[in-house]
Tab-separated table of C-alpha atoms and ligand atoms in Angstrom:
chain	number	residue	atom	x	y	z
V	740	UNK	CA	-14.243	-45.416	-34.893
V	741	UNK	CA	-10.865	-44.562	-34.681
V	742	UNK	CA	-9.939	-45.601	-30.858
V	743	UNK	CA	-6.084	-44.080	-31.709
V	744	UNK	CA	-7.300	-40.954	-31.831
V	745	UNK	CA	-7.582	-38.792	-28.568
V	746	UNK	CA	-9.599	-36.096	-30.207
V	747	UNK	CA	-11.919	-38.335	-31.727
V	748	UNK	CA	-12.565	-39.895	-28.134
V	749	UNK	CA	-12.876	-36.400	-26.126
V	750	UNK	CA	-15.164	-35.631	-29.182
V	751	UNK	CA	-17.453	-39.048	-28.238
V	752	UNK	CA	-17.280	-37.707	-24.221
V	753	UNK	CA	-17.945	-34.313	-25.354
V	754	UNK	CA	-21.409	-35.207	-27.136
V	755	UNK	CA	-22.924	-37.782	-24.731
V	756	UNK	CA	-21.944	-35.151	-21.678
V	757	UNK	CA	-19.441	-37.794	-19.888
V	758	UNK	CA	-16.772	-36.781	-17.434
V	759	UNK	CA	-13.257	-38.990	-16.633
V	760	UNK	CA	-13.805	-40.911	-13.833
V	761	UNK	CA	-11.167	-41.724	-11.789
V	762	UNK	CA	-12.801	-44.371	-9.603
V	763	UNK	CA	-13.464	-46.151	-12.427
V	764	UNK	CA	-9.945	-46.229	-13.761
V	765	UNK	CA	-10.887	-44.777	-17.138
V	766	UNK	CA	-7.951	-45.461	-19.123
V	767	UNK	CA	-8.860	-46.109	-22.930
V	768	UNK	CA	-6.260	-48.118	-25.216
V	769	UNK	CA	-4.989	-46.099	-27.814
V	770	UNK	CA	-2.926	-47.946	-29.842
V	771	UNK	CA	-4.190	-50.628	-32.239
V	772	UNK	CA	-0.382	-52.730	-32.583
V	773	UNK	CA	-1.494	-53.369	-28.948
V	774	UNK	CA	-4.750	-54.332	-29.206
V	775	UNK	CA	-4.137	-56.636	-32.000
V	776	UNK	CA	-1.134	-58.202	-29.321
V	777	UNK	CA	-4.000	-58.758	-27.042
V	778	UNK	CA	-6.720	-59.906	-29.417
V	779	UNK	CA	-4.088	-62.490	-30.844
V	780	UNK	CA	-3.327	-63.255	-27.730
V	781	UNK	CA	-7.151	-64.118	-26.500
V	782	UNK	CA	-7.558	-66.083	-29.788
V	783	UNK	CA	-5.079	-67.959	-28.909
V	784	UNK	CA	-5.324	-68.859	-25.866
V	785	UNK	CA	-8.985	-69.297	-26.409
V	786	UNK	CA	-10.344	-73.166	-25.688
V	787	UNK	CA	-12.307	-74.634	-28.812
V	788	UNK	CA	-15.101	-75.426	-28.824
V	789	UNK	CA	-15.236	-73.111	-25.875
V	790	UNK	CA	-16.927	-74.637	-23.239
V	791	UNK	CA	-19.609	-73.533	-19.870
V	792	UNK	CA	-22.030	-70.551	-21.779
V	793	UNK	CA	-19.742	-70.326	-24.779
V	794	UNK	CA	-19.558	-66.394	-23.886
V	795	UNK	CA	-16.635	-64.004	-23.771
V	796	UNK	CA	-17.109	-61.912	-20.894
V	797	UNK	CA	-15.076	-58.355	-21.394
V	798	UNK	CA	-15.563	-56.297	-18.180
V	799	UNK	CA	-15.125	-52.376	-18.315
V	800	UNK	CA	-15.686	-52.492	-22.307
V	801	UNK	CA	-15.257	-48.637	-21.897
V	802	UNK	CA	-15.411	-47.078	-25.690
V	803	UNK	CA	-15.245	-50.404	-27.576
V	804	UNK	CA	-11.504	-50.569	-28.695
V	805	UNK	CA	-10.892	-54.028	-27.439
V	806	UNK	CA	-14.619	-55.159	-28.172
V	807	UNK	CA	-14.200	-54.487	-31.839
V	808	UNK	CA	-11.016	-56.780	-31.568
V	809	UNK	CA	-13.170	-59.018	-29.685
V	810	UNK	CA	-15.664	-59.080	-31.844
V	811	UNK	CA	-13.885	-60.042	-35.040
V	812	UNK	CA	-13.397	-63.662	-33.461
V	813	UNK	CA	-16.959	-64.666	-33.919
V	814	UNK	CA	-18.176	-65.369	-30.336
V	815	UNK	CA	-21.110	-64.395	-28.232
V	816	UNK	CA	-19.384	-61.476	-26.437
V	817	UNK	CA	-21.502	-60.489	-23.183
V	818	UNK	CA	-20.171	-56.340	-21.897
V	819	UNK	CA	-20.149	-55.744	-17.766
V	820	UNK	CA	-19.575	-51.785	-17.275
V	821	UNK	CA	-20.671	-49.429	-14.827
V	822	UNK	CA	-20.129	-45.722	-16.347
V	823	UNK	CA	-24.045	-44.680	-17.826
V	824	UNK	CA	-22.637	-42.581	-20.049
V	825	UNK	CA	-20.226	-45.474	-21.435
V	826	UNK	CA	-23.007	-47.305	-21.877
V	827	UNK	CA	-25.131	-45.074	-23.938
V	828	UNK	CA	-22.076	-45.170	-26.062
V	829	UNK	CA	-21.789	-48.612	-26.242
V	830	UNK	CA	-25.817	-49.007	-26.916
V	831	UNK	CA	-25.532	-46.282	-29.987
V	832	UNK	CA	-22.104	-48.465	-31.547
V	833	UNK	CA	-23.700	-52.103	-30.708
V	834	UNK	CA	-27.560	-51.412	-30.284
V	835	UNK	CA	-28.479	-54.963	-29.736
V	836	UNK	CA	-26.125	-56.901	-30.715
V	837	UNK	CA	-23.847	-57.067	-27.814
V	838	UNK	CA	-25.668	-57.893	-23.992
V	839	UNK	CA	-24.982	-54.865	-21.766
V	840	UNK	CA	-24.611	-56.119	-17.739
V	841	UNK	CA	-24.855	-52.401	-16.654
V	842	UNK	CA	-23.858	-51.923	-12.927
V	843	UNK	CA	-20.471	-53.050	-10.570
V	844	UNK	CA	-19.502	-56.350	-12.248
V	845	UNK	CA	-19.198	-57.221	-8.571
V	846	UNK	CA	-22.647	-57.227	-8.423
V	847	UNK	CA	-23.656	-58.063	-11.823
V	848	UNK	CA	-21.659	-61.375	-12.655
V	849	UNK	CA	-22.943	-63.096	-9.807
V	850	UNK	CA	-25.687	-66.120	-10.552
V	851	UNK	CA	-24.889	-65.486	-14.271
V	852	UNK	CA	-23.895	-69.208	-16.178
V	853	UNK	CA	-19.792	-69.648	-16.057
V	854	UNK	CA	-18.315	-67.666	-19.676
V	855	UNK	CA	-15.845	-69.553	-21.868
V	856	UNK	CA	-13.012	-66.628	-21.258
V	857	UNK	CA	-13.382	-63.619	-19.139
V	858	UNK	CA	-11.137	-60.538	-20.206
V	859	UNK	CA	-10.180	-56.636	-20.493
V	860	UNK	CA	-8.651	-53.466	-19.547
V	861	UNK	CA	-10.174	-53.329	-16.128
V	862	UNK	CA	-9.785	-50.469	-14.179
V	863	UNK	CA	-6.515	-50.901	-11.640
V	864	UNK	CA	-8.073	-49.955	-8.536
V	865	UNK	CA	-10.828	-52.314	-8.643
V	866	UNK	CA	-8.795	-55.220	-10.387
V	867	UNK	CA	-7.415	-56.357	-7.286
V	868	UNK	CA	-10.844	-57.250	-5.938
V	869	UNK	CA	-12.888	-58.429	-9.431
V	870	UNK	CA	-10.293	-61.006	-9.715
V	871	UNK	CA	-10.398	-63.033	-6.561
V	872	UNK	CA	-14.012	-62.463	-6.778
V	873	UNK	CA	-14.191	-63.853	-9.682
V	874	UNK	CA	-11.894	-67.060	-8.093
V	875	UNK	CA	-14.168	-67.253	-4.937
V	876	UNK	CA	-17.352	-67.302	-6.760
V	877	UNK	CA	-16.852	-70.821	-7.870
V	878	UNK	CA	-17.240	-69.924	-11.099
V	879	UNK	CA	-15.313	-72.543	-13.829
V	880	UNK	CA	-14.297	-70.171	-16.018
V	881	UNK	CA	-10.516	-71.970	-18.118
V	882	UNK	CA	-9.232	-68.769	-19.406
V	883	UNK	CA	-8.808	-65.452	-18.204
V	884	UNK	CA	-7.020	-62.778	-20.530
V	885	UNK	CA	-6.129	-59.578	-17.984
V	886	UNK	CA	-4.483	-55.756	-18.981
V	887	UNK	CA	-3.781	-54.725	-14.985
V	888	UNK	CA	-1.189	-53.003	-13.699
V	889	UNK	CA	2.193	-54.122	-13.908
V	890	UNK	CA	2.528	-54.641	-9.746
V	891	UNK	CA	-0.410	-56.410	-9.942
V	892	UNK	CA	0.964	-59.127	-12.317
V	893	UNK	CA	4.249	-59.050	-10.191
V	894	UNK	CA	1.391	-60.557	-7.214
V	895	UNK	CA	-0.342	-62.792	-9.734
V	896	UNK	CA	2.534	-65.078	-10.881
V	897	UNK	CA	5.070	-64.136	-7.702
V	898	UNK	CA	6.494	-67.380	-6.773
V	899	UNK	CA	7.212	-68.385	-2.988
V	900	UNK	CA	9.740	-66.889	-1.132
V	901	UNK	CA	9.098	-63.134	-2.766
V	902	UNK	CA	7.961	-60.670	-1.226
V	903	UNK	CA	5.276	-60.250	-4.149
V	904	UNK	CA	4.080	-63.076	-3.112
V	905	UNK	CA	0.681	-62.099	-1.413
V	906	UNK	CA	-2.911	-63.861	-0.126
V	907	UNK	CA	-3.696	-63.194	-3.894
V	908	UNK	CA	-0.968	-65.004	-5.268
V	909	UNK	CA	-1.783	-68.033	-3.675
V	910	UNK	CA	-5.656	-67.397	-4.152
V	911	UNK	CA	-5.430	-67.154	-7.894
V	912	UNK	CA	-2.476	-70.208	-8.315
V	913	UNK	CA	-4.558	-72.457	-6.462
V	914	UNK	CA	-6.793	-72.237	-9.584
V	915	UNK	CA	-5.295	-70.676	-12.829
V	916	UNK	CA	-1.694	-71.768	-13.891
V	917	UNK	CA	-0.323	-67.877	-14.560
V	918	UNK	CA	1.792	-66.061	-16.869
V	919	UNK	CA	2.995	-62.494	-17.218
V	920	UNK	CA	2.787	-62.266	-21.555
V	921	UNK	CA	3.958	-58.562	-22.497
V	922	UNK	CA	4.175	-55.491	-20.380
V	923	UNK	CA	2.572	-52.434	-22.101
V	924	UNK	CA	3.597	-48.893	-21.705
V	925	UNK	CA	1.528	-45.693	-20.399
V	926	UNK	CA	2.030	-43.951	-23.487
V	927	UNK	CA	-0.703	-46.240	-25.012
V	928	UNK	CA	-3.493	-45.541	-22.850
V	929	UNK	CA	-5.661	-41.829	-22.610
V	930	UNK	CA	-5.453	-40.477	-20.271
V	931	UNK	CA	-1.534	-41.637	-19.725
V	932	UNK	CA	-1.629	-44.107	-16.379
V	933	UNK	CA	1.478	-43.356	-13.707
V	934	UNK	CA	1.888	-46.972	-13.281
V	935	UNK	CA	2.824	-49.404	-16.442
V	936	UNK	CA	0.779	-52.280	-17.167
V	937	UNK	CA	1.217	-55.639	-18.212
V	938	UNK	CA	-0.835	-58.743	-19.666
V	939	UNK	CA	-1.368	-61.835	-17.707
V	940	UNK	CA	-3.102	-64.930	-18.828
V	941	UNK	CA	-5.096	-67.016	-16.519
V	942	UNK	CA	-5.273	-71.128	-17.430
V	943	UNK	CA	-7.179	-73.146	-15.498
V	944	UNK	CA	-5.780	-75.888	-13.601
V	945	UNK	CA	-7.296	-79.284	-13.645
V	946	UNK	CA	-8.958	-80.197	-10.403
V	947	UNK	CA	-9.549	-77.039	-9.379
V	948	UNK	CA	-10.675	-76.709	-5.046
V	949	UNK	CA	-14.544	-76.794	-4.721
V	950	UNK	CA	-16.049	-73.515	-3.423
V	951	UNK	CA	-16.202	-74.750	-0.022
V	952	UNK	CA	-12.227	-75.282	0.247
V	953	UNK	CA	-11.691	-72.358	-2.312
V	954	UNK	CA	-13.304	-69.869	0.691
V	955	UNK	CA	-10.865	-71.752	3.220
V	956	UNK	CA	-8.291	-71.527	2.002
V	957	UNK	CA	-9.041	-67.362	0.986
V	958	UNK	CA	-9.497	-66.858	4.666
V	959	UNK	CA	-6.293	-69.307	5.352
V	960	UNK	CA	-4.284	-66.600	3.473
V	961	UNK	CA	-6.154	-63.748	4.673
V	962	UNK	CA	-4.818	-64.737	8.047
V	963	UNK	CA	-0.816	-65.349	7.164
V	964	UNK	CA	-0.515	-62.803	4.942
V	965	UNK	CA	-2.083	-60.522	7.556
V	966	UNK	CA	0.931	-60.716	9.558
V	967	UNK	CA	3.438	-62.087	7.371
V	968	UNK	CA	5.999	-62.007	9.255
V	969	UNK	CA	4.625	-64.275	11.981
V	970	UNK	CA	5.516	-68.011	11.727
V	971	UNK	CA	2.477	-70.165	11.614
V	972	UNK	CA	2.957	-71.194	14.860
V	973	UNK	CA	1.855	-67.922	15.809
V	974	UNK	CA	-0.775	-66.852	13.769
V	975	UNK	CA	-2.532	-70.412	13.458
V	976	UNK	CA	-2.359	-71.305	16.994
V	977	UNK	CA	-5.564	-72.913	16.825
V	978	UNK	CA	-4.534	-75.019	13.710
V	979	UNK	CA	-1.078	-76.616	15.397
V	980	UNK	CA	-2.353	-80.102	15.418
V	981	UNK	CA	-3.314	-79.695	11.230
V	982	UNK	CA	-0.172	-78.548	10.481
V	983	UNK	CA	1.473	-81.371	12.423
V	984	UNK	CA	-0.900	-83.775	10.939
V	985	UNK	CA	-0.012	-82.324	6.763
V	986	UNK	CA	3.494	-82.513	7.877
V	987	UNK	CA	4.099	-78.342	8.240
V	988	UNK	CA	6.925	-76.394	9.610
V	989	UNK	CA	5.257	-74.558	11.947
V	990	UNK	CA	8.359	-72.455	12.159
V	991	UNK	CA	8.243	-71.385	8.670
V	992	UNK	CA	6.838	-68.329	7.717
V	993	UNK	CA	3.895	-67.966	4.978
V	994	UNK	CA	5.535	-66.642	2.146
V	995	UNK	CA	7.274	-70.197	2.262
V	996	UNK	CA	4.308	-72.186	1.595
V	997	UNK	CA	3.090	-73.054	-1.896
V	998	UNK	CA	-0.230	-72.954	-3.001
V	999	UNK	CA	-0.478	-76.107	-2.803
V	1000	UNK	CA	0.267	-76.629	0.831
V	1001	UNK	CA	-2.278	-74.053	1.603
V	1002	UNK	CA	-5.108	-76.401	-0.093
V	1003	UNK	CA	-3.617	-79.182	1.434
V	1004	UNK	CA	-3.901	-77.543	4.870
V	1005	UNK	CA	-7.612	-76.421	3.755
V	1006	UNK	CA	-9.066	-79.651	2.648
V	1007	UNK	CA	-7.329	-81.210	5.702
V	1008	UNK	CA	-8.890	-78.400	8.032
V	1009	UNK	CA	-12.532	-79.466	6.574
V	1010	UNK	CA	-12.471	-83.146	6.585
V	1011	UNK	CA	-11.443	-83.814	3.359
V	1012	UNK	CA	-8.363	-86.407	2.809
V	1013	UNK	CA	-6.115	-86.966	0.095
V	1014	UNK	CA	-7.387	-89.495	-2.526
V	1015	UNK	CA	-4.458	-91.544	-1.446
V	1016	UNK	CA	-5.928	-92.105	1.940
I	1246	SAM	C1	-9.239	-49.318	-17.993
I	1246	SAM	S1	-10.820	-48.894	-19.226
I	1246	SAM	C2	-10.877	-49.622	-20.063
I	1246	SAM	C3	-11.556	-49.162	-20.978
I	1246	SAM	C4	-11.345	-50.094	-22.531
I	1246	SAM	N1	-11.759	-51.339	-22.385
I	1246	SAM	C5	-9.945	-49.607	-22.904
I	1246	SAM	O1	-9.734	-50.712	-22.596
I	1246	SAM	O2	-10.238	-48.958	-24.123
I	1246	SAM	C6	-11.715	-49.311	-17.725
I	1246	SAM	C7	-12.898	-49.576	-17.803
I	1246	SAM	O3	-14.144	-50.200	-16.649
I	1246	SAM	C8	-15.106	-49.350	-16.544
I	1246	SAM	N2	-15.696	-49.737	-14.648
I	1246	SAM	C9	-15.015	-49.192	-14.191
I	1246	SAM	N3	-15.801	-50.110	-12.544
I	1246	SAM	C10	-16.030	-51.297	-13.297
I	1246	SAM	C11	-17.235	-52.005	-12.357
I	1246	SAM	N4	-16.562	-51.922	-11.148
I	1246	SAM	N5	-17.598	-52.927	-13.227
I	1246	SAM	C12	-17.612	-52.609	-14.501
I	1246	SAM	N6	-17.311	-51.583	-14.808
I	1246	SAM	C13	-15.801	-51.129	-14.414
I	1246	SAM	C14	-14.967	-48.158	-16.353
I	1246	SAM	O4	-15.602	-47.348	-16.913
I	1246	SAM	C15	-14.064	-48.325	-17.567
I	1246	SAM	O5	-14.884	-48.183	-18.788
């Protein structure tokens, strides 16, 4: 299929009686240069051999524009798609060649073995839930490459001290080195989104926190950034002795703490001592 042709996309949607659904963030990529750019970025970023199950997971394949790029890599691919009509199209196009997990990714990925990589042009409404859920699940995924709303990429890469530094920045940066690869203009999508987009690459850090520590980091960041103008002394009244033990100034605000300090505090609260002790 010609993914660049809006009339071909419309015909396909009509033939399968698929109405585009805003709630599923359906903005299809209609520019081959952008698809190749993302495809070659993924190819360059994947570790070889691909660890974990050796699969690449694609979230939200839609009509398969990025999937067709991924197939060129010659690696096993697993698709996660929620829209029943779109799933019919994918089955017609790929038959049994590519397994499809049908339903909401937030449910369907649970319990599967960790893949070698997760990629996708993510639905913008749900991406803010999907990325933290993957991190919190404890799945050790070495590489993730996502096309996202530009504003979400700003939060993912944000250094401390910026107004974009958030609970999401801390959680993700505790596990991944995050890089903004390139921006993607609204004109390469059908329908055209209201916002700018960008591609983010997430590479897993060595010594990622355990699942238990990750849960505690999430909790701490939600508390702290839920009232980001308050000092730590006021937000974490119950943890003042732990703050002191970790050498954290309680007069600071959460956006002044780097991800490592949230991790240190989480570990201290769980009774995990630093390796040097
Ligand atoms: C931005 S479109 C990307 C489509 C295609 N990959 C492309 O680039 O042209 C997002 C896709 O994610 C699917 N989707 C939305 N919410 C989802 C969810 N919770 N779980 C799985 N797929 C979802 C949509 O149906 C849609 O196909």
